[in-house]
Short mmCIF file of C-alpha atoms in Angstrom, two decimals:
data_model
loop_
_atom_site.label_atom_id
_atom_site.label_comp_id
_atom_site.label_asym_id
_atom_site.label_seq_id
_atom_site.Cartn_x
_atom_site.Cartn_y
_atom_site.Cartn_z
CA MET A 1 -7.51 -27.00 33.90
CA ILE A 2 -4.70 -29.36 34.82
CA GLY A 3 -2.65 -28.02 37.70
CA SER A 4 0.58 -29.12 39.35
CA PHE A 5 0.45 -30.91 42.67
CA HIS A 6 2.71 -31.88 45.52
CA TRP A 7 1.13 -34.79 47.37
CA LYS A 8 1.50 -35.84 50.99
CA LYS A 9 0.04 -39.28 51.58
CA LYS A 10 -1.88 -40.35 54.63
CA THR A 11 -2.78 -44.01 55.12
CA LYS A 12 -6.16 -45.13 56.44
CA LYS A 13 -7.78 -48.51 56.76
CA VAL A 14 -10.59 -48.88 54.28
CA ALA A 15 -13.38 -51.43 54.35
CA PHE A 16 -14.16 -53.23 51.09
CA THR A 17 -17.61 -54.54 50.37
CA SER A 18 -18.19 -58.10 49.26
CA ASN A 19 -21.76 -57.69 48.08
CA PRO A 20 -22.47 -60.84 46.00
CA PHE A 21 -24.79 -58.96 43.65
CA LEU A 22 -22.11 -56.41 42.80
CA SER A 23 -19.63 -59.22 42.22
CA ARG A 24 -22.06 -61.07 39.97
CA VAL A 25 -22.62 -58.12 37.65
CA GLY A 26 -18.94 -57.23 37.54
CA TRP A 27 -18.95 -54.16 39.77
CA GLN A 28 -16.20 -53.51 42.24
CA SER A 29 -15.49 -51.23 45.13
CA ILE A 30 -13.21 -48.29 44.47
CA LEU A 31 -11.65 -46.06 47.08
CA CYS A 32 -12.71 -42.46 47.07
CA THR A 33 -10.05 -39.77 47.48
CA SER A 34 -10.58 -36.42 49.13
CA TYR A 35 -8.12 -33.59 48.45
CA HIS A 36 -7.73 -30.58 50.74
CA ASN A 37 -5.92 -27.40 49.81
CA ILE A 38 -3.39 -26.73 52.54
CA HIS A 39 -1.30 -24.03 50.98
CA ALA A 40 -2.20 -21.35 48.45
CA SER A 41 0.69 -20.76 46.08
CA PRO A 42 1.46 -21.03 42.35
CA ILE A 43 1.95 -24.74 43.04
CA LEU A 44 -1.16 -26.18 44.67
CA HIS A 45 -0.35 -28.42 47.63
CA VAL A 46 -2.98 -30.99 48.45
CA VAL A 47 -3.36 -33.82 50.90
CA PRO A 48 -5.23 -36.86 49.61
CA THR A 49 -7.24 -38.68 52.26
CA LEU A 50 -8.66 -42.11 51.51
CA ALA A 51 -12.30 -41.95 52.50
CA THR A 52 -14.27 -44.93 53.78
CA CYS A 53 -17.11 -44.29 51.33
CA VAL A 54 -17.41 -46.85 48.59
CA TYR A 55 -18.86 -46.23 45.13
CA PRO A 56 -19.93 -48.99 42.78
CA LEU A 57 -17.96 -48.42 39.60
CA LYS A 58 -18.58 -50.45 36.52
CA MET A 59 -15.16 -50.67 34.98
CA ASN A 60 -16.38 -50.17 31.42
CA SER A 61 -18.24 -46.92 32.10
CA VAL A 62 -17.22 -43.70 33.78
CA LYS A 63 -20.62 -42.30 32.76
CA ALA A 64 -22.28 -44.56 35.33
CA LEU A 65 -19.87 -43.34 38.00
CA ALA A 66 -20.37 -39.68 37.09
CA GLU A 67 -24.14 -40.10 37.42
CA SER A 68 -23.87 -41.47 40.99
CA PRO A 69 -26.02 -39.09 43.07
CA ASP A 70 -23.59 -38.73 46.01
CA LEU A 71 -20.34 -38.50 44.07
CA ASN A 72 -18.35 -35.56 45.48
CA HIS A 73 -14.81 -36.91 45.12
CA ILE A 74 -13.25 -39.01 42.40
CA PRO A 75 -12.05 -42.55 43.21
CA SER A 76 -8.30 -42.66 43.73
CA ILE A 77 -7.87 -44.84 40.64
CA TYR A 78 -8.74 -41.70 38.59
CA ALA A 79 -6.29 -39.38 40.36
CA TYR A 80 -3.86 -38.24 37.66
CA SER A 81 -0.59 -36.56 38.63
CA VAL A 82 1.25 -34.16 36.36
CA ASN A 83 4.83 -33.01 36.24
CA SER A 84 5.15 -30.41 39.01
CA THR A 85 7.52 -28.34 36.86
CA GLU A 86 5.09 -28.14 33.96
CA LEU A 87 3.28 -24.84 33.47
CA PRO A 88 -0.53 -24.86 33.28
CA ALA A 89 -2.03 -24.57 29.83
CA SER A 90 -2.60 -21.09 28.48
CA ASP A 91 -4.82 -19.59 25.83
CA LEU A 92 -3.40 -19.30 22.33
CA GLN A 93 -1.64 -16.06 21.47
CA ASP A 94 -1.52 -16.86 17.77
CA ALA A 95 -4.49 -17.81 15.62
CA ILE A 96 -4.75 -21.46 14.62
CA PRO A 97 -3.96 -21.83 10.91
CA THR A 98 -7.09 -21.98 8.79
CA ILE A 99 -7.19 -23.89 5.50
CA ASP A 100 -9.92 -22.99 3.04
CA PHE A 101 -10.64 -26.31 1.35
CA SER A 102 -12.43 -24.66 -1.56
CA LEU A 103 -9.24 -22.75 -2.40
CA LEU A 104 -7.01 -25.77 -1.85
CA THR A 105 -9.02 -27.68 -4.44
CA SER A 106 -9.57 -24.70 -6.73
CA ALA A 107 -8.93 -24.90 -10.47
CA ASP A 108 -7.16 -21.55 -10.17
CA PRO A 109 -3.44 -22.46 -9.81
CA ASP A 110 -2.59 -19.25 -7.94
CA LEU A 111 -5.28 -19.77 -5.32
CA ARG A 112 -4.30 -23.41 -4.88
CA SER A 113 -0.60 -22.57 -4.62
CA GLN A 114 -1.26 -19.98 -1.92
CA MET A 115 -3.28 -22.45 0.12
CA ILE A 116 -0.63 -25.17 -0.31
CA ARG A 117 1.96 -22.78 1.15
CA GLU A 118 -0.32 -22.13 4.11
CA LEU A 119 -0.87 -25.87 4.53
CA ASP A 120 2.89 -26.42 4.50
CA THR A 121 3.35 -23.84 7.26
CA ALA A 122 0.54 -25.36 9.32
CA CYS A 123 2.09 -28.84 9.09
CA LYS A 124 5.62 -27.59 9.87
CA ASP A 125 4.90 -25.14 12.66
CA TRP A 126 1.75 -26.53 14.25
CA GLY A 127 0.79 -30.03 13.16
CA PHE A 128 -2.71 -28.66 13.62
CA PHE A 129 -5.17 -26.51 11.67
CA GLN A 130 -8.83 -25.74 11.02
CA VAL A 131 -10.54 -26.55 7.73
CA ILE A 132 -13.42 -24.47 6.39
CA ASN A 133 -15.54 -24.65 3.22
CA HIS A 134 -14.93 -28.40 3.07
CA GLY A 135 -18.26 -29.38 1.55
CA VAL A 136 -19.47 -31.64 4.38
CA PRO A 137 -23.00 -30.48 5.25
CA GLU A 138 -23.33 -28.94 8.71
CA ALA A 139 -26.56 -30.90 9.20
CA LEU A 140 -24.62 -34.15 8.70
CA MET A 141 -21.93 -33.13 11.20
CA ASN A 142 -24.62 -32.26 13.74
CA LYS A 143 -26.32 -35.59 13.13
CA VAL A 144 -23.06 -37.43 13.84
CA ILE A 145 -22.83 -35.67 17.22
CA GLU A 146 -26.51 -36.36 17.94
CA LYS A 147 -26.37 -40.08 17.11
CA SER A 148 -23.07 -40.50 18.98
CA ALA A 149 -24.66 -39.00 22.09
CA GLU A 150 -27.63 -41.33 21.67
CA PHE A 151 -25.28 -44.32 21.68
CA PHE A 152 -23.96 -43.46 25.14
CA ASP A 153 -27.53 -43.01 26.37
CA LEU A 154 -28.33 -46.65 25.55
CA THR A 155 -28.72 -49.05 28.45
CA ASP A 156 -25.62 -50.77 29.82
CA ASP A 157 -26.81 -54.10 28.38
CA GLU A 158 -27.21 -52.56 24.92
CA LYS A 159 -23.77 -50.93 24.99
CA ASN A 160 -22.11 -54.01 26.43
CA GLU A 161 -22.91 -55.90 23.24
CA PHE A 162 -19.93 -53.98 21.85
CA GLU A 163 -17.68 -54.29 24.90
CA ASP A 164 -13.97 -53.95 24.13
CA LYS A 165 -12.47 -57.40 23.54
CA GLY A 166 -9.47 -56.66 21.33
CA VAL A 167 -7.75 -53.66 19.76
CA LEU A 168 -8.57 -54.73 16.19
CA ASP A 169 -12.21 -55.56 16.84
CA PRO A 170 -14.31 -53.63 14.31
CA ILE A 171 -16.60 -52.16 17.01
CA ARG A 172 -15.33 -51.44 20.51
CA TYR A 173 -17.04 -49.79 23.46
CA GLY A 174 -15.09 -49.18 26.63
CA THR A 175 -13.63 -46.72 29.11
CA SER A 176 -10.30 -45.00 29.80
CA PHE A 177 -7.82 -45.99 27.03
CA ASN A 178 -6.58 -49.51 27.74
CA THR A 179 -7.77 -50.70 31.15
CA LYS A 180 -5.41 -53.68 31.00
CA LYS A 181 -2.41 -51.36 30.84
CA ASP A 182 -3.52 -48.01 32.27
CA GLY A 183 -1.93 -47.36 35.65
CA ILE A 184 -4.75 -44.99 36.45
CA LEU A 185 -8.06 -44.65 34.63
CA TYR A 186 -8.99 -41.71 32.42
CA TRP A 187 -12.31 -39.88 32.76
CA ARG A 188 -13.57 -41.01 29.37
CA ASP A 189 -15.84 -43.56 27.75
CA PHE A 190 -15.35 -44.39 24.07
CA LEU A 191 -16.82 -46.00 21.00
CA LYS A 192 -14.42 -47.04 18.22
CA VAL A 193 -15.71 -48.26 14.87
CA ILE A 194 -13.72 -49.33 11.80
CA ILE A 195 -15.73 -47.91 8.91
CA HIS A 196 -13.27 -48.31 6.00
CA PRO A 197 -12.10 -50.23 3.99
CA ASP A 198 -14.83 -52.50 5.42
CA PHE A 199 -17.87 -50.73 6.78
CA HIS A 200 -18.99 -51.66 10.29
CA TYR A 201 -21.57 -50.00 12.48
CA PRO A 202 -23.42 -50.48 15.78
CA ASN A 203 -27.01 -51.58 15.17
CA LYS A 204 -28.15 -49.02 17.76
CA PRO A 205 -29.24 -46.26 17.92
CA SER A 206 -31.63 -46.24 14.98
CA GLY A 207 -30.29 -44.36 11.98
CA PHE A 208 -26.64 -44.48 13.09
CA ARG A 209 -25.68 -46.70 10.15
CA GLU A 210 -26.87 -44.28 7.47
CA VAL A 211 -25.26 -41.29 9.19
CA LEU A 212 -21.89 -43.04 9.58
CA MET A 213 -21.83 -44.29 6.00
CA GLU A 214 -22.39 -40.82 4.56
CA TYR A 215 -19.99 -39.17 7.01
CA SER A 216 -17.27 -41.71 6.22
CA LYS A 217 -17.59 -41.03 2.50
CA ARG A 218 -17.57 -37.25 2.91
CA THR A 219 -14.63 -37.10 5.29
CA ARG A 220 -12.52 -39.38 3.08
CA GLU A 221 -13.03 -36.87 0.27
CA VAL A 222 -11.75 -34.09 2.54
CA VAL A 223 -8.75 -36.15 3.62
CA LYS A 224 -7.94 -37.01 0.00
CA GLY A 225 -7.94 -33.30 -0.90
CA LEU A 226 -5.78 -32.37 2.10
CA LEU A 227 -3.25 -35.12 1.39
CA SER A 228 -3.08 -34.06 -2.26
CA GLY A 229 -2.09 -30.58 -1.07
CA ILE A 230 0.36 -32.02 1.45
CA SER A 231 1.91 -34.23 -1.22
CA THR A 232 2.52 -31.14 -3.35
CA SER A 233 3.88 -29.18 -0.39
CA LEU A 234 6.43 -31.97 0.17
CA GLY A 235 7.65 -31.49 -3.40
CA LEU A 236 5.98 -34.69 -4.61
CA ASP A 237 3.40 -35.31 -7.31
CA GLN A 238 -0.04 -34.42 -5.97
CA ALA A 239 -1.15 -38.06 -6.18
CA TYR A 240 2.07 -39.49 -4.70
CA VAL A 241 0.77 -39.93 -1.14
CA GLU A 242 -2.50 -41.44 -2.34
CA LYS A 243 -0.74 -44.04 -4.49
CA ALA A 244 2.15 -44.84 -2.13
CA LEU A 245 -0.09 -45.37 0.88
CA LYS A 246 -2.94 -47.02 -1.08
CA LEU A 247 -5.60 -44.66 0.16
CA GLU A 248 -8.32 -46.32 -1.89
CA SER A 249 -8.31 -48.96 0.87
CA SER A 250 -7.35 -46.63 3.71
CA LEU A 251 -8.06 -47.57 7.31
CA GLN A 252 -10.63 -45.14 8.71
CA ILE A 253 -11.69 -45.40 12.34
CA LEU A 254 -14.44 -43.42 14.00
CA VAL A 255 -13.58 -42.60 17.63
CA VAL A 256 -16.31 -41.10 19.79
CA ASN A 257 -15.16 -39.77 23.17
CA LEU A 258 -17.53 -39.03 26.04
CA TYR A 259 -16.16 -36.96 28.94
CA PRO A 260 -18.87 -36.71 31.64
CA PRO A 261 -18.84 -33.90 34.23
CA CYS A 262 -16.21 -34.64 36.90
CA PRO A 263 -16.51 -33.43 40.52
CA GLN A 264 -12.75 -32.81 40.71
CA PRO A 265 -11.65 -31.95 37.18
CA GLU A 266 -8.32 -30.57 38.38
CA LEU A 267 -7.36 -34.08 39.53
CA ALA A 268 -8.59 -36.16 36.60
CA MET A 269 -7.60 -36.44 32.95
CA GLY A 270 -9.79 -37.19 29.95
CA LEU A 271 -6.89 -38.50 27.88
CA PRO A 272 -3.17 -38.07 28.62
CA PRO A 273 -0.61 -36.53 26.24
CA HIS A 274 -0.33 -38.55 23.05
CA SER A 275 -0.14 -38.38 19.27
CA ASP A 276 -2.50 -40.19 16.91
CA HIS A 277 -1.43 -43.26 14.94
CA GLY A 278 -2.67 -42.37 11.43
CA LEU A 279 -2.10 -39.63 8.84
CA LEU A 280 -4.74 -37.00 9.61
CA THR A 281 -7.46 -36.89 12.28
CA LEU A 282 -10.59 -34.80 11.69
CA LEU A 283 -12.30 -33.66 14.89
CA ILE A 284 -15.70 -32.19 15.73
CA ASN A 285 -17.36 -31.77 19.13
CA ASN A 286 -20.58 -30.76 20.87
CA GLY A 287 -19.41 -27.19 21.45
CA VAL A 288 -17.70 -27.87 24.79
CA SER A 289 -13.96 -27.16 24.91
CA GLY A 290 -11.40 -29.45 26.49
CA LEU A 291 -8.72 -30.07 23.86
CA GLN A 292 -5.15 -28.94 24.51
CA ILE A 293 -2.21 -29.23 22.11
CA LYS A 294 1.51 -28.82 22.70
CA HIS A 295 2.72 -25.85 20.67
CA LYS A 296 6.31 -24.61 20.89
CA GLY A 297 6.84 -26.80 23.94
CA LYS A 298 3.87 -25.43 25.91
CA TRP A 299 0.31 -26.64 26.40
CA VAL A 300 -2.34 -24.37 24.92
CA ASN A 301 -6.14 -24.50 24.95
CA VAL A 302 -7.91 -25.04 21.65
CA ASN A 303 -11.44 -23.83 20.95
CA ASN A 304 -13.22 -24.65 17.73
CA ASP A 305 -14.96 -21.31 17.29
CA LEU A 306 -15.46 -21.43 13.51
CA PRO A 307 -18.90 -22.79 12.62
CA ASN A 308 -19.04 -25.89 10.41
CA SER A 309 -15.29 -26.44 10.55
CA PHE A 310 -13.01 -29.38 11.26
CA LEU A 311 -10.07 -29.35 13.62
CA VAL A 312 -7.33 -31.40 11.96
CA ASN A 313 -4.18 -32.76 13.51
CA THR A 314 -1.28 -34.48 11.82
CA ALA A 315 -0.47 -37.96 13.11
CA ASP A 316 2.42 -40.43 13.33
CA GLN A 317 2.27 -41.92 9.81
CA HIS A 318 2.38 -38.38 8.49
CA GLN A 319 5.61 -37.79 10.41
CA ILE A 320 7.10 -41.09 9.24
CA PHE A 321 6.21 -40.67 5.57
CA SER A 322 7.53 -37.09 5.47
CA ASN A 323 10.76 -38.26 7.16
CA GLU A 324 10.12 -35.75 9.97
CA LYS A 325 9.64 -32.75 7.72
CA TYR A 326 6.19 -32.63 9.32
CA LYS A 327 5.58 -33.71 12.92
CA SER A 328 2.59 -35.34 14.57
CA VAL A 329 1.12 -33.07 17.22
CA GLU A 330 0.96 -34.09 20.87
CA HIS A 331 -2.39 -33.37 22.48
CA ARG A 332 -4.53 -34.25 25.50
CA ALA A 333 -8.11 -33.91 26.75
CA ILE A 334 -9.13 -32.28 30.01
CA VAL A 335 -12.48 -32.44 31.79
CA ASN A 336 -14.82 -30.02 33.58
CA ASN A 337 -17.33 -30.22 36.43
CA ALA A 338 -20.32 -28.64 34.70
CA VAL A 339 -21.26 -30.26 31.39
CA LYS A 340 -20.43 -33.34 29.36
CA ARG A 341 -18.07 -33.01 26.45
CA LEU A 342 -18.46 -35.23 23.41
CA SER A 343 -15.95 -35.29 20.57
CA VAL A 344 -15.94 -37.31 17.36
CA ALA A 345 -12.53 -38.00 15.87
CA MET A 346 -12.20 -39.53 12.41
CA ALA A 347 -8.78 -41.18 12.26
CA ASN A 348 -7.57 -41.59 8.68
CA GLY A 349 -4.56 -43.72 7.86
CA PRO A 350 -2.91 -45.67 5.04
CA SER A 351 -4.11 -49.07 3.90
CA PRO A 352 -3.80 -51.54 6.82
CA ASP A 353 -1.27 -53.74 4.98
CA THR A 354 0.91 -50.88 3.72
CA ALA A 355 4.40 -50.84 5.18
CA VAL A 356 4.86 -47.14 5.91
CA GLU A 357 8.32 -45.64 5.64
CA PRO A 358 9.81 -42.30 4.54
CA ALA A 359 8.92 -41.46 0.94
CA TYR A 360 11.64 -42.81 -1.33
CA LYS A 361 11.60 -39.70 -3.48
CA LEU A 362 12.24 -37.48 -0.44
CA LEU A 363 15.24 -39.57 0.58
CA THR A 364 16.80 -39.62 -2.88
CA GLU A 365 16.12 -36.06 -3.98
CA GLU A 366 16.95 -34.40 -0.66
CA ARG A 367 19.79 -36.85 0.04
CA CYS A 368 18.82 -37.23 3.66
CA LYS A 369 19.05 -40.20 6.02
CA ARG A 370 16.06 -42.40 6.63
CA ALA A 371 14.58 -41.60 10.05
CA TYR A 372 12.24 -44.61 10.35
CA ASN A 373 12.13 -48.29 9.58
CA PRO A 374 9.08 -49.62 7.71
CA MET A 375 6.16 -51.10 9.62
CA LYS A 376 2.75 -52.21 8.41
CA TYR A 377 0.16 -49.69 9.46
CA LYS A 378 -2.13 -52.26 11.10
CA GLU A 379 0.83 -53.44 13.21
CA TYR A 380 1.53 -49.86 14.27
CA VAL A 381 -2.13 -49.39 15.25
CA GLU A 382 -2.07 -52.60 17.27
CA MET A 383 1.17 -51.58 18.99
CA GLN A 384 -0.23 -48.20 20.03
CA GLN A 385 -3.67 -49.43 21.06
CA SER A 386 -2.26 -52.39 23.06
CA ASN A 387 -0.10 -50.24 25.32
CA LYS A 388 -0.40 -47.21 27.56
CA LEU A 389 -0.69 -43.78 25.98
CA ASP A 390 2.64 -42.13 26.60
CA GLY A 391 3.37 -39.09 24.47
CA LYS A 392 5.01 -40.02 21.16
CA THR A 393 6.89 -43.09 22.38
CA CYS A 394 5.48 -45.37 19.66
CA LEU A 395 7.48 -43.47 17.08
CA ASP A 396 10.67 -44.37 18.95
CA LYS A 397 9.98 -48.05 18.32
CA VAL A 398 10.27 -47.61 14.55
CA ARG A 399 12.99 -44.98 14.60
CA VAL A 400 16.27 -45.93 12.91
#
């Protein structure tokens, strides 16, 4: 759980190591921070003390750090501070909306209409929902989790073949979010793979290619069905979104997140508050919770307790295209000290070269002002991925 902290700083001299072997392989010394509770109250007061212990931290892997045998405190570069006035996250009081995909795509107009109304409510009030009866085999979803975990268990040399070199590289392995921009590092390693419109895949582990190809195809079918319902709920033709955003060549990116156990989870962050760049993101995980969303201005914990279901969140292009009728949901990832969490997010967006703007028909028929200027989707992705994650600030850069 992320708490609120008042910090008092104490300066100590710290010795850095200049081991030539560590320098040669790209390791560096990172200060370790100890935190001591000095006052028990609703706001936890802690004193950070810079310890003289030094841990070798390979900057493209928090997994290696987490597996250090004597790691009891996180390095100070991972110490994440939160707004001291912000309340801790709470458990949901209301049930997450659930969309039955079989009813949404039913030939029965009454059943479909009912589910479209529920989808409309989910997009307006939550920006987040669960999808059941979607037709993606549970065995395939489990295989995606299994093969993703196997990737992170490869040797460093094997994983470093895909080391992050640029935000539009088709396969990227790295840590945190953007280590060139992040002020502090996040307790997360990642694998990002562009799998549509051009299919890319890591050549390891064995069998990953076949699993990703089938999963990409199946999830695009789910997204197409959801966006058809959303198009109708916006008062548009059911194929309007698909045609306007050229979904036949949609940009689909697989994002695998690994959050290893953290010795001080209350001080670290898996990923900070942010919204996603695309239209809809489909999420599955290894059964370990850690996702929080902002609902009605407050952070709430999300648990995916429905078997064989997707968690779906609306993203920035969804907000832009609907001219703010629907909002992208802000969310974050927290960590724990007991078990690793692995999540697989399938980010689905428009065609890379599509200039996304509010739907023309919404502007003319509802006679409302345009909220956003057009921007090519690939340029929006590059803008978000090249900077720090900071809430929904990317949307401000295209706002009229």
